[in-house]
Every structure is written in C-alpha cells, then in structure tokens.
Amino acid sequence: MKVVIIGNGISGITAARHIRKLSDHHITVVSDETDYFFSRTALMYIYMGHMRQIDTRPYESHFWVKNNIHLLKDRVIEVDFHNKKLHLKNERHHLDYDKLIIATGSSPNKFGWKGQDLEGVRGLYHLQDLEYIEKHSKNLQRAVIVGGGLIGIELAEMFASRNIPVTFLVREKSYWSNVLPKEESAMINKHILEHHIDLKLGTELQEIIDNGQGKAEAVMTNKGEKIPCGFVGLTAGVHPNIGFIKNTPLETQKGIIVNNLLETNITDVYAIGDCAQLQDPNPGRRPIEAVWYTGRMMGETVAYNICGKSVQYNPGIWFNSAKFFDIEYQVYGDVQAHPPENHESIYWEDSNHKKSIRIVYDKNTNQVLGFNLMGIRYRHELCEKWIKEKATLSEVIQNLGAANFDPEFYKQYEQELASIYNNKFPKEKISLQKRRGFNAFLSLFKN
Ligand SMILES: Cc1cc2nc3c(=O)[nH]c(=O)nc-3n(C[C@H](O)[C@H](O)[C@H](O)COP(=O)(O)OP(=O)(O)OC[C@H]3O[C@@H](n4cnc5c(N)ncnc54)[C@H](O)[C@@H]3O)c2cc1C
C-alpha cells in the first residue's frame, strides 16, 4: 500500500514513524520547507545562537533511509481526490497514493492591515521566516511585534538578545490574558518590562507605513501613535494552512474536518496536527489545538488507523508548556483565564514575582482540576494522575512534595501552599507528608 503524507512536521513525521513500526507500507513524505524534520519550537534558539539548524533535527539523515521512509522536498499544489493523485510544483511526475495524510500545519494570521505585505513585515513560523528575520536584523533600529501570544514573546526575546529595541503591541489589557489567569498574566507583564521591551497593552496595529519604496518604515497604532521601525513581526495567531485544498470536495471549515479516527469526509484521506479540525472534540477541548503535543498524538493515532487497528483520538488531560523570557510555564488540566462559577484556586506567588503555583479545584467537590506553574516544574505524570483520579485539594497539597523533581536541586514551596490552604480552610488544617521527592513519587504510583 502507498501512503503519502503531506508535511514533515511533528504530526506527519510521527505518523510516518509509527506506520513504519506497524507495517511495511510504502511511505512517502512530501514537504516544501526543509529536507528533514526539525523542531519548530527551537527556531528561536537558532536565531539566538544556542543551536545550529542541524542541531534542531531529532533524527540523523540516515534514519530515513534505514527506515525506508522516502522524503521528497516539493510543494503539493493540487490534490486530485478522485484519481488519488498529487500534483507537485517541481516534479514532473504526479504522485499516486492509496492513503493520504494531510499534515500541513499552520500559517501566521494577517488581518488585512494596510501595509501587511511590505518588505520588512513577516510572521515567524517557517524556517524561511527565520532566514528573512535574520536578513532584516542587520542595522535594525527597532522592531515592532504585533500580537501578544507565545510566538510574539519569543520574537521579542530574539530581538532583545541582539539588543535590538522592541515595541510589543498587545491588543488585550494584559499579556495573553485570554489564556493566563489574571495574576500570572500580570507577572509576565512585569517580566516583559524588566527585559526593556516597550510593552504597549490595549494597543492595536492600525497600519504599516511604506517608506515610498515598498518597505516598512513605521507603524501607526489605533491610539494614533506613529512608531518608526525597520521590521514588523506579525504574531497575531495562526490558522490552518489549507489554502491549496480549498474549493475541493474535502470538507473544511477553519481547518480540515475530521472525526475521532482522524478521517476526513473523503475515503482514505486523513488530516492531523495543526491543520485538522475535530468535528467532535472532547468536552472542554477545542476543535483545533495548534500545539506540538497534539500533533504528536494525532500522528500516532492516525498510524494505527491506517494500519488497520482502529484507535480513537483521545488527547487525555490538557498539557502545554512554554517560556516567557526567563520564566518557564507549565499547565496541566483545566486552568481558565475566566473560570466558571464552580472553579476556585489556591494561588501562591514568590516575592520576586518570578514563580507561582496555582492549583484549580472544583469548589463543590474539592476535586483538583488543574495546575498552572510559573518558574517551577512539577512531575507531569503525577499531576495527570491526580486530575484523572479526581484527587481532592487536601490530598494533593499533603503529597505535593512528591511532584517535585530532585529536592536537592530545586527549592520547594509545599509549605507555602499548605499555609494558604490552612488559612482558607481553618477547620480542616493539614500537615505535609514527610516523604518527598522521587521516593514519595514512586510510592504514589505503587497501587
Ligand atoms: C516559533 C514557534 C514556537 C512554537 N513553540 C511551541 C511550544 O513551545 N509548544 C508547543 O506545543 N507548540 C509550539 N509551537 C507550535 C508547534 O510548533 C506546532 O503546533 C507544530 O509544529 C505543528 O505541527 P504540524 O506537524 O501540524 O505542522 P508543521 O510543523 O507546520 O509542519 C507542516 C509542514 O508541511 C509543509 N507544507 C504545508 N503545505 C504544504 C504543501 N502544500 N506541500 C508541501 N508541504 C507543505 C509546511 O511547509 C511544513 O513544513 C510553536 C510554533 C512556532 C512557529
């Protein structure tokens, strides 16, 4: 059987690897960005000089030959679903498939701003964007970044690492306030300012001004301020990269519609990763989740389905991680910026505003629903187990020491959390379990 995968990102490559583990199908991966799979999340580190591009490749080049996975650097310009053929930009031949997986990822949003296609205006998504940014960084006097999400803050850090002044336009009144709870969002606002970024909250891009030669020379904000700059980074979110299959029989909305087996409306055609839109997502989950981990899970699931072992896509407990300059961020489970009535949380923040722990629970049942961690890491497996097994807040706080990594190397804050708990629930005071660290962690997994 001939399996063709469009896209060599985390979802397409995970699918290829697992199909190989499960079968001897003929596998071809077509992608136009790079010859080899690389970690998109590490793009910023290439710019900052921490890594070379080659270091961002999780597999050696010979891995693909050894595993009989054919890689083709080309662009698919059209899919003939009726005859099961792909039309490629460079190859004169068409590519036939028996089963097709579309894993084409995302593209940065543009909202029709005047000047959005000028020279010196770009999003950060593909390796080519990074090369473009590199080229425009020479003698750059100021960059303006539009859009306060995860990629925007990475781009700000990248320019700041080269002492290029940055103005950061964030439409919301506080950084990433549609995702982060109020306190964590405020912490990151402060942190951005500490890094000498000119953060402009509640400010939108109105237009990008042409220097008369087709290049950006300034932006105008909705507050009437003109900010001179040589580069404008557009980081106001992403959308599924599916332009080339619009106006075909494939059912799409924002993304390619798939069921829980990741099948599209066309037989033998599947979609995974950022470009897929689940018809029926699990409660509390979004139909499109443009993150690395979901791409990986979808890649593995689709491989089973293609190899004849029917497996439903089940993303489990929500997890995400990122970094805001020097502050690492981890979220497990249901932590909402605007929590519903039954959500309550215990929140601790250190006096330097660089670390915080939030444990969200259901105030009717006291069951723990989620963890939001800034500058601190807890063991993923344990947080997940507590959420899955509906552990109560007191149970979690008493055993919190077990969620820490090696106590010799990391400061611990269970006592602070226990004190907050005891103040909040004076009639149910708890004391911490003495066992901490790895042994405590193991003991919780014994039964
Ligand atoms: C700067 C940055 C930082 C990020 N950081 C994080 C993070 O910290 N944590 C996290 O969870 N997620 C992060 N993400 C998001 C994460 O990288 C994406 O969710 C993930 O890469 C999506 O994987 P994918 O396989 O669906 O698609 P992609 O990685 O986008 O791969 C799709 C590939 O298909 C190719 N392609 C598209 N159309 C065609 C065509 N017609 N023909 C041929 N090839 C085509 C594309 O060029 C691309 O190479 C980050 C993204 C960026 C840009």
Coordinates of C-alpha atoms and ligand atoms in Angstrom, one line a residue:
M1 CA 0.0 0.0 0.0
K2 CA 1.3 3.5 -0.9
V3 CA 0.9 6.0 1.9
V4 CA 1.7 9.6 1.1
I5 CA 2.0 12.3 3.9
I6 CA 2.0 16.0 3.1
G7 CA 4.0 17.8 5.7
N8 CA 7.2 16.7 7.5
G9 CA 6.4 18.5 10.8
I10 CA 5.8 16.7 14.1
S11 CA 2.4 15.2 13.1
G12 CA 3.4 14.0 9.7
I13 CA 6.7 12.5 10.8
T14 CA 5.2 10.8 13.9
A15 CA 2.7 9.2 11.6
A16 CA 5.4 8.0 9.2
R17 CA 7.5 6.6 12.1
H18 CA 4.6 4.7 13.6
I19 CA 3.3 3.4 10.2
R20 CA 6.8 2.0 9.7
K21 CA 6.7 0.4 13.1
L22 CA 3.4 -1.2 12.3
S23 CA 3.7 -2.2 8.6
D24 CA 5.8 -2.5 5.5
H25 CA 3.7 0.1 3.6
H26 CA 5.5 2.3 1.1
I27 CA 5.7 5.7 2.8
T28 CA 6.5 9.0 1.1
V29 CA 6.6 12.3 3.0
V30 CA 6.4 15.4 0.8
S31 CA 7.2 18.7 2.3
D32 CA 8.4 22.0 0.9
E33 CA 10.0 23.7 3.9
T34 CA 13.1 21.6 4.6
D35 CA 14.7 18.3 3.6
Y36 CA 14.5 16.9 7.1
F37 CA 12.1 17.2 10.1
F38 CA 13.3 19.7 12.6
S39 CA 11.9 21.1 15.8
R40 CA 9.9 24.2 15.0
T41 CA 9.7 25.1 18.7
A42 CA 13.5 25.6 18.7
L43 CA 13.5 28.2 15.9
M44 CA 14.3 31.0 18.4
Y45 CA 17.4 29.2 19.6
I46 CA 18.9 29.2 16.1
Y47 CA 18.5 33.0 15.9
M48 CA 19.9 33.4 19.4
G49 CA 23.0 31.3 18.6
H50 CA 22.2 28.5 21.1
M51 CA 21.8 25.9 18.3
R52 CA 22.6 25.5 14.6
Q53 CA 19.7 24.4 12.4
I54 CA 21.2 20.9 12.2
D55 CA 21.0 20.6 16.0
T56 CA 17.2 21.0 15.8
R57 CA 16.8 17.8 13.9
P58 CA 15.8 15.0 16.2
Y59 CA 16.9 12.3 13.7
E60 CA 20.1 11.7 11.8
S61 CA 19.8 11.9 8.0
H62 CA 20.4 8.2 7.6
F63 CA 17.4 7.4 9.8
W64 CA 15.0 7.8 6.9
V65 CA 16.9 5.6 4.5
K66 CA 17.3 3.0 7.2
N67 CA 13.6 3.0 7.9
N68 CA 12.6 3.1 4.3
I69 CA 10.7 6.4 4.5
H70 CA 11.0 8.4 1.3
L71 CA 11.4 12.1 1.7
L72 CA 10.5 14.4 -1.1
K73 CA 11.2 18.2 -1.0
D74 CA 8.4 19.6 -3.1
R75 CA 5.2 21.5 -2.8
V76 CA 1.8 19.9 -3.4
I77 CA -0.2 22.4 -5.4
E78 CA -3.3 20.3 -6.0
V79 CA -4.9 17.1 -4.9
D80 CA -7.0 15.1 -7.3
F81 CA -9.0 13.1 -4.7
H82 CA -11.0 11.3 -7.4
N83 CA -7.9 9.8 -9.1
K84 CA -5.8 9.7 -5.9
K85 CA -3.0 11.8 -7.3
L86 CA -1.0 14.7 -6.0
H87 CA 0.2 17.4 -8.4
L88 CA 3.6 18.7 -7.3
K89 CA 5.3 22.1 -8.1
N90 CA 8.7 20.8 -9.2
E91 CA 8.4 17.2 -10.0
R92 CA 7.1 16.5 -13.5
H93 CA 5.5 13.3 -12.3
H94 CA 2.4 13.1 -10.3
L95 CA 2.4 11.2 -7.0
D96 CA -0.2 8.4 -6.6
Y97 CA -1.5 7.4 -3.2
D98 CA -3.7 4.7 -1.7
K99 CA -4.0 6.5 1.6
L100 CA -3.2 10.2 2.1
I101 CA -2.4 12.1 5.3
I102 CA -2.6 15.9 5.2
A103 CA -0.4 17.4 7.9
T104 CA 0.3 20.8 6.5
G105 CA 0.4 22.8 9.8
S106 CA -0.4 26.5 10.2
S107 CA 0.3 29.9 8.7
P108 CA 0.6 33.2 10.6
N109 CA -2.6 35.3 10.6
K110 CA -2.8 38.5 8.6
F111 CA -5.9 40.6 9.2
G112 CA -5.9 42.8 6.1
W113 CA -3.8 45.5 7.7
K114 CA -2.7 48.2 5.3
G115 CA 1.0 47.5 4.5
Q116 CA 1.0 43.9 5.7
D117 CA 2.8 42.7 2.6
L118 CA 5.5 45.3 2.6
E119 CA 9.2 44.4 2.7
G120 CA 10.3 44.0 6.3
V121 CA 6.9 42.6 7.5
R122 CA 6.7 38.9 8.4
G123 CA 5.4 36.3 10.8
L124 CA 7.5 33.7 12.5
Y125 CA 6.5 30.2 11.6
H126 CA 8.7 28.5 8.9
L127 CA 12.4 28.3 8.7
Q128 CA 12.3 30.7 5.7
D129 CA 10.7 33.3 8.1
L130 CA 13.6 32.9 10.4
E131 CA 16.0 33.4 7.5
Y132 CA 14.1 36.5 6.5
I133 CA 14.2 37.9 10.0
E134 CA 17.9 37.2 10.2
K135 CA 18.4 39.1 6.9
H136 CA 16.4 42.1 8.2
S137 CA 18.1 42.2 11.6
K138 CA 21.3 43.9 10.3
N139 CA 21.4 47.5 11.5
L140 CA 17.8 47.2 12.6
Q141 CA 17.0 50.2 14.8
R142 CA 13.6 49.0 16.1
A143 CA 11.2 46.0 15.6
V144 CA 7.5 46.3 16.3
I145 CA 5.8 43.0 17.2
V146 CA 2.0 42.7 16.8
G147 CA 0.2 40.2 18.8
G148 CA 0.7 39.1 22.4
G149 CA 0.8 35.3 22.3
L150 CA 3.6 32.7 22.6
I151 CA 5.3 33.4 19.3
G152 CA 5.2 37.2 19.9
I153 CA 7.1 36.9 23.1
E154 CA 9.6 34.6 21.6
L155 CA 10.2 37.1 18.8
A156 CA 10.6 39.9 21.4
E157 CA 13.2 37.8 23.2
M158 CA 15.0 37.0 20.0
F159 CA 15.5 40.7 19.1
A160 CA 16.2 41.7 22.7
S161 CA 19.1 39.1 22.7
R162 CA 20.7 41.2 20.0
N163 CA 20.0 44.5 21.8
I164 CA 17.5 45.5 19.1
P165 CA 14.9 47.7 20.7
V166 CA 11.4 46.2 20.6
T167 CA 7.9 47.6 20.8
F168 CA 5.3 44.9 21.6
L169 CA 1.7 45.8 20.7
V170 CA -0.8 43.7 22.7
R171 CA -4.4 44.2 21.9
E172 CA -5.6 42.9 25.3
K173 CA -5.2 44.9 28.5
S174 CA -2.7 42.3 29.9
Y175 CA -0.3 39.8 28.2
W176 CA -2.0 36.6 27.0
S177 CA -5.0 37.4 29.3
N178 CA -7.3 35.2 27.2
V179 CA -5.3 32.2 28.4
L180 CA -3.4 33.1 31.6
P181 CA -5.3 33.8 34.8
K182 CA -5.0 37.5 35.9
E183 CA -2.1 37.1 38.4
E184 CA 0.1 35.1 36.1
S185 CA -0.6 37.5 33.2
A186 CA 0.3 40.4 35.4
M187 CA 3.5 38.6 36.4
I188 CA 4.5 38.3 32.7
N189 CA 3.7 42.0 32.0
K190 CA 6.2 42.9 34.7
H191 CA 8.8 40.4 33.4
I192 CA 8.5 41.7 29.8
L193 CA 9.1 45.3 31.0
E194 CA 12.1 44.1 33.0
H195 CA 13.6 42.9 29.7
H196 CA 13.3 46.5 28.4
I197 CA 10.6 45.7 25.9
D198 CA 8.4 48.7 25.2
L199 CA 5.2 46.8 26.0
K200 CA 2.0 48.6 24.8
L201 CA -1.0 46.9 26.3
G202 CA -4.5 47.6 24.9
T203 CA -3.0 48.7 21.7
E204 CA -3.7 47.5 18.2
L205 CA -1.9 47.9 14.8
Q206 CA -3.8 50.3 12.6
E207 CA -1.5 50.3 9.5
I208 CA 2.1 49.7 8.5
I209 CA 3.6 52.7 6.7
D210 CA 5.5 52.4 3.4
N211 CA 8.8 54.3 3.1
G212 CA 7.9 55.0 -0.5
Q213 CA 10.0 52.1 -1.8
G214 CA 7.8 49.3 -0.7
K215 CA 9.5 48.8 2.7
A216 CA 8.0 49.3 6.2
E217 CA 9.3 52.4 7.9
A218 CA 6.8 52.8 10.8
V219 CA 3.6 51.5 12.2
M220 CA 0.5 53.5 13.2
T221 CA -1.4 52.3 16.3
N222 CA -5.1 52.6 17.0
K223 CA -4.2 55.2 19.5
G224 CA -2.7 57.4 16.8
E225 CA 0.9 56.8 17.8
K226 CA 3.4 56.5 15.0
I227 CA 6.3 54.2 15.8
P228 CA 9.3 54.2 13.5
C229 CA 10.7 50.7 12.8
G230 CA 12.5 48.7 10.2
F231 CA 10.8 45.4 10.9
V232 CA 7.2 44.4 11.8
G233 CA 6.7 40.9 13.3
L234 CA 3.1 39.7 12.7
T235 CA 2.4 37.2 15.6
A236 CA -1.4 37.6 16.0
G237 CA -2.1 33.9 16.0
V238 CA -2.1 31.2 13.3
H239 CA -4.6 29.5 11.1
P240 CA -4.7 26.0 9.4
N241 CA -2.5 26.0 6.3
I242 CA -5.0 24.5 3.9
G243 CA -5.3 27.1 1.1
F244 CA -4.3 24.5 -1.6
I245 CA -7.2 22.2 -0.9
K246 CA -9.9 24.9 -0.5
N247 CA -12.6 24.5 -3.2
T248 CA -12.2 20.8 -3.4
P249 CA -14.7 18.1 -2.2
L250 CA -12.7 17.9 1.0
E251 CA -14.8 19.3 3.9
T252 CA -13.2 22.2 5.6
Q253 CA -14.2 25.0 7.9
K254 CA -11.3 26.8 9.7
G255 CA -9.4 23.5 9.3
I256 CA -9.9 20.1 7.7
I257 CA -12.9 18.4 9.4
V258 CA -12.0 15.0 10.9
N259 CA -13.8 12.5 13.0
N260 CA -12.2 10.9 16.1
L261 CA -10.4 8.4 13.8
L262 CA -8.9 11.4 12.1
E263 CA -10.7 10.5 8.9
T264 CA -11.9 13.3 6.6
N265 CA -15.2 13.1 4.5
I266 CA -13.2 11.5 1.7
T267 CA -12.3 7.8 2.0
D268 CA -8.6 7.1 2.5
V269 CA -7.8 10.8 3.3
Y270 CA -6.9 11.8 6.8
A271 CA -5.8 15.1 8.4
I272 CA -3.7 15.6 11.6
G273 CA -1.9 18.2 13.5
D274 CA -2.4 22.0 13.3
C275 CA -4.4 21.8 10.1
A276 CA -7.1 19.3 11.4
Q277 CA -10.3 20.4 13.0
L278 CA -12.1 17.8 15.2
Q279 CA -15.8 17.5 14.4
D280 CA -16.5 16.4 17.9
P281 CA -13.7 17.3 20.4
N282 CA -13.7 16.0 24.0
P283 CA -15.6 18.2 26.5
G284 CA -13.5 21.3 27.4
R285 CA -11.2 20.8 24.4
R286 CA -11.0 23.0 21.3
P287 CA -11.6 21.6 17.8
I288 CA -8.2 22.9 16.6
E289 CA -5.3 22.7 19.1
A290 CA -2.2 24.0 17.3
V291 CA 0.4 22.6 19.7
W292 CA 3.2 20.2 19.4
Y293 CA 1.9 17.5 21.7
T294 CA -1.5 17.2 20.0
G295 CA 0.3 16.9 16.6
R296 CA 2.4 14.0 18.0
M297 CA -0.6 12.2 19.5
M298 CA -2.6 12.6 16.3
G299 CA 0.4 11.3 14.2
E300 CA 0.5 8.1 16.3
T301 CA -3.3 7.6 16.3
V302 CA -3.6 8.0 12.5
A303 CA -0.8 5.4 12.0
Y304 CA -2.9 2.8 13.9
N305 CA -6.0 3.6 11.9
I306 CA -4.1 3.4 8.6
C307 CA -2.6 0.1 9.6
G308 CA -6.0 -1.4 10.3
K309 CA -6.1 -1.1 14.2
S310 CA -9.0 1.3 14.8
V311 CA -8.0 3.7 17.6
Q312 CA -10.0 6.8 18.6
Y313 CA -8.0 10.0 19.1
N314 CA -8.0 10.8 22.8
P315 CA -5.8 13.7 23.8
G316 CA -6.2 13.0 27.5
I317 CA -5.6 15.7 30.0
W318 CA -4.6 19.1 28.5
F319 CA -0.9 19.9 28.8
N320 CA 1.1 22.7 27.5
S321 CA 4.5 24.3 28.2
A322 CA 6.3 27.4 27.0
K323 CA 8.7 30.0 28.2
F324 CA 8.3 33.8 28.7
F325 CA 11.9 35.1 28.7
D326 CA 13.3 33.5 31.9
I327 CA 10.0 32.2 33.3
E328 CA 9.1 28.7 32.3
Y329 CA 5.4 27.9 32.1
Q330 CA 3.6 24.6 32.5
V331 CA -0.1 23.9 32.6
Y332 CA -1.9 20.6 33.3
G333 CA -5.6 20.2 33.1
D334 CA -8.3 22.8 33.2
V335 CA -7.0 26.2 34.1
Q336 CA -9.0 29.0 32.7
A337 CA -8.4 32.7 32.4
H338 CA -12.1 33.4 33.1
P339 CA -13.0 30.5 35.3
P340 CA -16.6 29.2 35.5
E341 CA -18.5 29.6 38.8
N342 CA -17.5 26.3 40.3
H343 CA -13.8 26.8 39.7
E344 CA -11.7 28.0 42.7
S345 CA -8.0 28.1 43.1
I346 CA -5.2 28.2 45.7
Y347 CA -2.5 30.6 44.4
W348 CA 1.0 31.3 45.7
E349 CA 3.5 33.7 44.1
D350 CA 7.0 34.4 45.3
S351 CA 8.0 37.9 46.4
N352 CA 10.2 38.4 43.3
H353 CA 7.3 37.7 41.0
K354 CA 9.2 35.0 39.1
K355 CA 7.5 31.9 40.4
S356 CA 4.0 30.9 41.1
I357 CA 1.8 27.9 41.7
R358 CA -1.9 27.7 41.1
I359 CA -4.0 24.6 41.9
V360 CA -7.5 24.8 40.5
Y361 CA -10.3 22.8 42.1
D362 CA -14.0 22.4 42.0
K363 CA -15.4 24.2 44.9
N364 CA -18.4 21.9 45.2
T365 CA -16.4 18.7 45.3
N366 CA -12.9 19.9 46.2
Q367 CA -11.5 17.8 43.3
V368 CA -8.4 19.1 41.7
L369 CA -8.9 20.2 38.1
G370 CA -5.6 21.7 37.0
F371 CA -2.2 23.1 37.8
N372 CA -0.7 26.3 36.4
L373 CA 3.0 26.7 37.2
M374 CA 5.4 29.6 36.5
G375 CA 9.1 29.2 37.1
I376 CA 8.5 25.8 38.7
R377 CA 8.2 22.3 37.3
Y378 CA 6.1 19.5 38.7
R379 CA 6.1 15.9 37.5
H380 CA 3.7 15.6 34.6
E381 CA 2.7 12.0 35.4
L382 CA 1.7 12.8 38.9
C383 CA -0.3 16.0 38.1
E384 CA -2.1 14.0 35.4
K385 CA -2.8 11.1 37.8
W386 CA -4.2 13.5 40.4
I387 CA -6.5 15.1 37.9
K388 CA -7.6 11.8 36.3
E389 CA -8.2 10.2 39.6
K390 CA -10.1 13.2 40.9
A391 CA -7.8 13.7 43.9
T392 CA -9.0 16.3 46.4
L393 CA -7.2 19.5 47.1
S394 CA -6.1 18.4 50.6
E395 CA -4.8 15.1 49.3
V396 CA -2.8 16.9 46.6
I397 CA -1.3 19.5 49.0
Q398 CA -0.4 17.0 51.6
N399 CA 1.5 15.0 48.9
L400 CA 2.8 17.9 46.9
G401 CA 6.4 17.1 47.8
A402 CA 6.2 14.1 45.5
A403 CA 5.5 16.3 42.5
N404 CA 8.9 18.0 42.8
F405 CA 11.9 16.9 40.9
D406 CA 15.1 16.2 42.8
P407 CA 14.7 18.1 46.1
E408 CA 18.4 18.7 46.3
F409 CA 18.4 20.9 43.3
Y410 CA 15.1 22.6 43.4
K411 CA 13.6 24.8 46.1
Q412 CA 10.2 23.6 47.2
Y413 CA 7.1 25.5 48.1
E414 CA 4.7 23.0 49.6
Q415 CA 4.8 24.7 53.0
E416 CA 3.7 27.9 51.4
L417 CA 0.8 26.2 49.7
A418 CA -0.1 24.3 52.9
S419 CA -0.2 27.6 54.8
I420 CA -2.5 29.2 52.2
Y421 CA -4.7 26.1 52.4
N422 CA -4.8 26.1 56.2
N423 CA -5.8 29.8 56.2
K424 CA -8.5 29.2 53.7
F425 CA -9.9 26.1 55.5
P426 CA -9.1 26.7 59.2
K427 CA -11.3 23.8 60.2
E428 CA -9.5 21.2 58.0
K429 CA -5.9 22.0 58.7
I430 CA -3.5 19.7 57.0
S431 CA 0.1 18.8 57.6
L432 CA 2.5 17.8 54.9
Q433 CA 3.6 14.3 54.3
K434 CA 7.3 13.9 55.3
R435 CA 8.2 11.8 52.3
R436 CA 9.2 14.0 49.4
G437 CA 10.9 13.8 46.0
F438 CA 11.3 10.7 43.9
N439 CA 10.6 8.1 46.6
A440 CA 7.4 9.7 47.5
F441 CA 6.5 10.0 43.8
L442 CA 7.1 6.2 43.4
S443 CA 5.1 5.3 46.4
L444 CA 2.1 7.2 45.0
F445 CA 2.3 5.0 41.9
K446 CA 2.5 1.7 43.8
N447 CA -1.1 0.9 43.9
Ligands
LIG1 C1 8.1 29.9 16.8 C2 7.2 28.8 17.3 C3 7.3 28.3 18.6 C4 6.4 27.3 19.0 N1 6.5 26.9 20.3 C5 5.7 25.9 20.7 C6 5.8 25.4 22.1 O1 6.6 25.8 22.9 N2 4.9 24.4 22.4 C7 4.0 23.9 21.6 O2 3.3 23.0 22.0 N3 3.9 24.3 20.3 C8 4.7 25.3 19.9 N4 4.6 25.8 18.6 C9 3.5 25.2 17.7 C10 4.1 23.9 17.1 O3 5.3 24.1 16.6 C11 3.1 23.4 16.1 O4 1.8 23.1 16.7 C12 3.5 22.2 15.3 O5 4.8 22.4 14.7 C13 2.5 21.8 14.3 O6 3.0 20.6 13.7 P1 2.4 20.1 12.3 O7 3.1 18.8 12.0 O8 0.9 20.0 12.4 O9 2.7 21.2 11.2 P2 4.0 21.9 10.8 O10 5.1 21.8 11.8 O11 3.6 23.3 10.4 O12 4.5 21.1 9.5 C14 3.8 21.2 8.3 C15 4.8 21.1 7.2 O13 4.0 21.0 6.0 C16 4.6 21.8 5.0 N5 3.5 22.1 3.9 C17 2.4 22.8 4.1 N6 1.7 22.8 2.9 C18 2.4 22.1 2.1 C19 2.2 21.7 0.7 N7 1.1 22.1 0.0 N8 3.1 20.9 0.1 C20 4.2 20.5 0.7 N9 4.5 20.8 2.0 C21 3.6 21.6 2.7 C22 5.0 23.0 5.7 O14 5.9 23.8 5.0 C23 5.6 22.4 7.0 O15 6.9 22.1 6.8 C24 5.4 26.8 18.1 C25 5.4 27.2 16.8 C26 6.2 28.2 16.4 C27 6.1 28.7 15.0

